[in-house]
GROMACS .gro file of C-alpha atoms in nm:
model
  222
    1MET     CA    1   5.543   7.661   5.917
    2LYS     CA    2   5.781   7.578   6.201
    3PRO     CA    3   6.104   7.778   6.216
    4MET     CA    4   6.412   7.578   6.135
    5ALA     CA    5   6.609   7.477   6.439
    6SER     CA    6   6.960   7.619   6.451
    7SER     CA    7   7.239   7.367   6.420
    8PRO     CA    8   7.419   7.297   6.747
    9LYS     CA    9   7.773   7.427   6.769
   10PRO     CA   10   8.031   7.155   6.716
   11LYS     CA   11   8.198   7.037   7.032
   12LYS     CA   12   8.563   7.115   7.082
   13ALA     CA   13   8.833   6.881   7.198
   14LYS     CA   14   8.967   6.902   7.551
   15GLY     CA   15   9.199   7.195   7.604
   16ARG     CA   16   9.052   7.409   7.325
   17MET     CA   17   8.827   7.644   7.528
   18LEU     CA   18   8.931   7.935   7.748
   19LYS     CA   19   8.684   7.846   8.021
   20GLU     CA   20   8.876   7.525   8.092
   21PHE     CA   21   9.168   7.733   8.221
   22LEU     CA   22   8.983   7.978   8.441
   23PRO     CA   23   9.081   8.133   8.673
   24LEU     CA   24   9.396   8.244   8.493
   25ARG     CA   25   9.725   8.297   8.670
   26PRO     CA   26   9.878   8.650   8.670
   27ALA     CA   27  10.128   8.573   8.392
   28GLU     CA   28   9.856   8.401   8.188
   29LYS     CA   29   9.638   8.713   8.206
   30ILE     CA   30   9.928   8.920   8.073
   31LEU     CA   31   9.989   8.665   7.797
   32LEU     CA   32   9.624   8.653   7.691
   33LYS     CA   33   9.604   9.032   7.668
   34ALA     CA   34   9.927   9.045   7.463
   35CYS     CA   35   9.809   8.771   7.226
   36ARG     CA   36   9.494   8.968   7.149
   37ALA     CA   37   9.697   9.282   7.077
   38GLY     CA   38   9.982   9.121   6.884
   39GLU     CA   39  10.235   9.223   7.148
   40VAL     CA   40  10.507   9.051   7.349
   41ALA     CA   41  10.407   8.936   7.697
   42GLU     CA   42  10.725   9.017   7.887
   43ILE     CA   43  10.694   8.849   8.225
   44ALA     CA   44  11.065   8.911   8.291
   45SER     CA   45  11.367   9.023   8.091
   46VAL     CA   46  11.577   8.725   8.205
   47ARG     CA   47  11.513   8.353   8.230
   48PRO     CA   48  11.355   8.263   8.567
   49ALA     CA   49  11.550   8.044   8.807
   50GLU     CA   50  11.242   7.921   8.992
   51MET     CA   51  10.867   7.911   8.956
   52THR     CA   52  10.656   8.173   9.132
   53ASP     CA   53  10.289   8.267   9.128
   54ALA     CA   54  10.382   8.570   8.917
   55ASN     CA   55  10.586   8.399   8.643
   56SER     CA   56  10.424   8.059   8.584
   57VAL     CA   57  10.229   7.971   8.270
   58ARG     CA   58  10.065   7.630   8.233
   59ALA     CA   59  10.182   7.444   7.925
   60PRO     CA   60   9.828   7.335   7.827
   61PHE     CA   61   9.717   7.701   7.833
   62LEU     CA   62  10.013   7.793   7.616
   63ARG     CA   63   9.913   7.513   7.378
   64PHE     CA   64   9.556   7.646   7.367
   65LEU     CA   65   9.680   7.988   7.256
   66ALA     CA   66   9.935   7.848   7.010
   67LEU     CA   67   9.659   7.654   6.836
   68GLY     CA   68   9.459   7.973   6.785
   69GLY     CA   69   9.256   8.022   7.104
   70ASP     CA   70   8.877   8.041   7.072
   71GLU     CA   71   8.596   8.297   7.039
   72GLN     CA   72   8.665   8.431   7.390
   73ALA     CA   73   9.042   8.437   7.329
   74PRO     CA   74   9.098   8.558   6.971
   75MET     CA   75   9.460   8.549   6.857
   76HIS     CA   76   9.644   8.818   6.667
   77GLU     CA   77   9.828   8.715   6.350
   78HIS     CA   78  10.159   8.774   6.530
   79GLY     CA   79  10.092   8.461   6.734
   80VAL     CA   80  10.215   8.379   7.083
   81GLN     CA   81  10.503   8.600   7.200
   82LEU     CA   82  10.616   8.527   7.554
   83ALA     CA   83  10.933   8.619   7.740
   84GLY     CA   84  11.069   8.535   8.085
   85ALA     CA   85  10.810   8.279   8.195
   86TRP     CA   86  10.828   7.947   8.377
   87ILE     CA   87  10.642   7.690   8.163
   88GLU     CA   88  10.480   7.439   8.397
   89GLY     CA   89  10.403   7.093   8.261
   90SER     CA   90  10.442   6.947   7.914
   91LEU     CA   91  10.397   7.160   7.602
   92ASP     CA   92  10.277   6.881   7.375
   93LEU     CA   93  10.205   7.000   7.022
   94GLU     CA   94  10.247   6.666   6.849
   95ALA     CA   95  10.078   6.652   6.506
   96SER     CA   96   9.941   7.005   6.554
   97ARG     CA   97   9.908   7.283   6.300
   98ILE     CA   98  10.024   7.615   6.445
   99PRO     CA   99   9.872   7.900   6.239
  100SER     CA  100  10.143   8.159   6.313
  101SER     CA  101  10.491   8.199   6.459
  102LEU     CA  102  10.565   8.079   6.812
  103THR     CA  103  10.805   8.303   7.003
  104LEU     CA  104  10.907   8.187   7.351
  105THR     CA  105  11.225   8.359   7.467
  106VAL     CA  106  11.422   8.336   7.793
  107CYS     CA  107  11.166   8.089   7.930
  108HIS     CA  108  11.229   7.787   8.154
  109PHE     CA  109  11.055   7.465   8.051
  110GLU     CA  110  10.992   7.209   8.323
  111GLU     CA  111  10.945   6.930   8.070
  112MET     CA  112  11.065   6.857   7.718
  113PRO     CA  113  10.845   7.035   7.460
  114VAL     CA  114  10.711   6.810   7.187
  115PHE     CA  115  10.697   6.931   6.825
  116ARG     CA  116  10.686   6.584   6.670
  117ASP     CA  117  10.506   6.601   6.331
  118THR     CA  118  10.408   6.961   6.408
  119ARG     CA  119  10.363   7.217   6.130
  120ILE     CA  120  10.432   7.581   6.215
  121ALA     CA  121  10.316   7.851   5.971
  122GLY     CA  122  10.599   8.082   6.071
  123THR     CA  123  10.910   8.082   6.289
  124LEU     CA  124  10.985   7.882   6.603
  125HIS     CA  125  11.186   8.112   6.829
  126LEU     CA  126  11.322   7.958   7.150
  127GLY     CA  127  11.619   8.190   7.201
  128GLY     CA  128  11.753   8.200   7.555
  129CYS     CA  129  11.523   7.922   7.679
  130LYS     CA  130  11.628   7.634   7.903
  131MET     CA  131  11.464   7.295   7.859
  132PRO     CA  132  11.525   6.923   7.915
  133GLY     CA  133  11.573   6.855   7.545
  134LEU     CA  134  11.337   6.900   7.253
  135ASP     CA  135  11.148   6.651   7.036
  136GLY     CA  136  11.113   6.799   6.689
  137ASN     CA  137  11.116   6.476   6.490
  138ARG     CA  138  10.963   6.548   6.146
  139LEU     CA  139  10.885   6.908   6.244
  140ILE     CA  140  10.784   7.129   5.953
  141CYS     CA  141  10.858   7.498   6.006
  142GLU     CA  142  10.769   7.749   5.735
  143GLY     CA  143  11.010   8.005   5.880
  144SER     CA  144  11.330   7.967   6.083
  145VAL     CA  145  11.411   7.772   6.398
  146PHE     CA  146  11.608   7.976   6.653
  147LEU     CA  147  11.783   7.786   6.934
  148ARG     CA  148  12.034   8.060   7.004
  149ASN     CA  149  12.164   8.332   7.236
  150GLY     CA  150  12.176   8.145   7.566
  151PHE     CA  151  11.952   7.855   7.467
  152VAL     CA  152  12.023   7.557   7.694
  153ALA     CA  153  11.914   7.196   7.638
  154THR     CA  154  12.006   6.951   7.913
  155SER     CA  155  11.916   6.653   7.695
  156GLN     CA  156  11.905   6.581   7.322
  157VAL     CA  157  11.752   6.820   7.069
  158ASN     CA  158  11.596   6.594   6.806
  159LEU     CA  159  11.531   6.745   6.463
  160HIS     CA  160  11.549   6.416   6.275
  161SER     CA  161  11.383   6.450   5.932
  162ALA     CA  162  11.270   6.805   6.010
  163ARG     CA  163  11.198   7.049   5.727
  164ILE     CA  164  11.283   7.413   5.787
  165GLU     CA  165  11.206   7.661   5.510
  166ASN     CA  166  11.456   7.920   5.632
  167ASN     CA  167  11.745   7.901   5.882
  168LEU     CA  168  11.840   7.674   6.170
  169ASP     CA  169  12.033   7.904   6.403
  170CYS     CA  170  12.195   7.754   6.714
  171SER     CA  171  12.458   8.023   6.761
  172ASN     CA  172  12.561   8.075   7.125
  173GLY     CA  173  12.352   7.775   7.230
  174ASN     CA  174  12.450   7.508   7.483
  175PHE     CA  175  12.349   7.151   7.394
  176SER     CA  176  12.391   6.845   7.615
  177PHE     CA  177  12.268   6.487   7.572
  178GLY     CA  178  12.140   6.382   7.915
  179GLU     CA  179  12.102   6.007   7.939
  180ASP     CA  180  12.110   5.947   7.564
  181LYS     CA  181  12.321   5.634   7.521
  182ASN     CA  182  12.455   5.751   7.185
  183GLY     CA  183  12.578   6.079   7.326
  184ILE     CA  184  12.410   6.290   7.057
  185SER     CA  185  12.339   6.648   7.162
  186LEU     CA  186  12.191   6.775   6.835
  187LEU     CA  187  12.034   6.524   6.598
  188ALA     CA  188  11.943   6.663   6.256
  189GLN     CA  189  11.987   6.351   6.047
  190SER     CA  190  11.794   6.360   5.716
  191ALA     CA  191  11.671   6.713   5.785
  192VAL     CA  192  11.605   6.956   5.501
  193ILE     CA  193  11.710   7.315   5.567
  194HIS     CA  194  11.626   7.550   5.281
  195GLY     CA  195  11.822   7.831   5.444
  196GLY     CA  196  12.147   7.813   5.636
  197VAL     CA  197  12.272   7.634   5.948
  198PHE     CA  198  12.459   7.843   6.204
  199LEU     CA  199  12.658   7.697   6.493
  200LYS     CA  200  12.857   8.013   6.561
  201GLY     CA  201  12.982   8.217   6.856
  202GLN     CA  202  12.985   8.037   7.189
  203PHE     CA  203  12.807   7.730   7.052
  204ILE     CA  204  12.870   7.433   7.283
  205ALA     CA  205  12.776   7.068   7.231
  206ALA     CA  206  12.866   6.824   7.508
  207GLY     CA  207  12.802   6.534   7.270
  208GLU     CA  208  12.785   6.467   6.900
  209VAL     CA  209  12.621   6.696   6.646
  210GLN     CA  210  12.480   6.452   6.392
  211LEU     CA  211  12.407   6.594   6.047
  212LEU     CA  212  12.407   6.275   5.841
  213ASN     CA  213  12.218   6.303   5.509
  214ILE     CA  214  12.119   6.660   5.588
  215ARG     CA  215  12.036   6.902   5.306
  216ILE     CA  216  12.145   7.264   5.355
  217ASP     CA  217  12.060   7.505   5.073
  218GLY     CA  218  12.219   7.811   5.233
  219ASP     CA  219  12.537   7.877   5.432
  220PHE     CA  220  12.684   7.643   5.691
  221GLU     CA  221  12.878   7.843   5.949
  222ILE     CA  222  13.058   7.721   6.260
   0.00000   0.00000   0.00000
């Protein structure tokens, strides 16, 4: 009797295998090690002003880890925790399911991150980051969304129809609107926030903060 042939392993989509990103950059090696251990990869304690060989992390590699890595890059339940990095390229997580929190603090994003129709099983923490806007249209976040403590957006932050199970905290954030013709810095129309909304401290909006038809179950503090 012939032995049964083993089933071939299913192929993975592009950008879902560690070998596609080799060789890793210095900051990416630190990040990978931290993700395995459930620790914070602190590339720097402050937001970088320019990209260097030592501080740059490719956005597609960051996406790979946020989605859970692979057999060669197992992820801790704490998820991606990165501080003080320069994010090169577009972090496009449209329609993705992120299995844990995503913590990216005091990072500089070259391009607008995309969380359109993304579901995050945890908190989205972007405190102290600088980015050319954010697309979070119909984002579902099972924790809080933190855009606070030195967060800077040079174009619109779009949370239209987002659903956030805990708080939306933009305290001490700086929001602009770039070339948006409507001059809206923070768009949260028709969003559902099951916690509170906080626009406290040195919160600055160069344009309109649009909260039409928003639902806020907790406190609203400005």
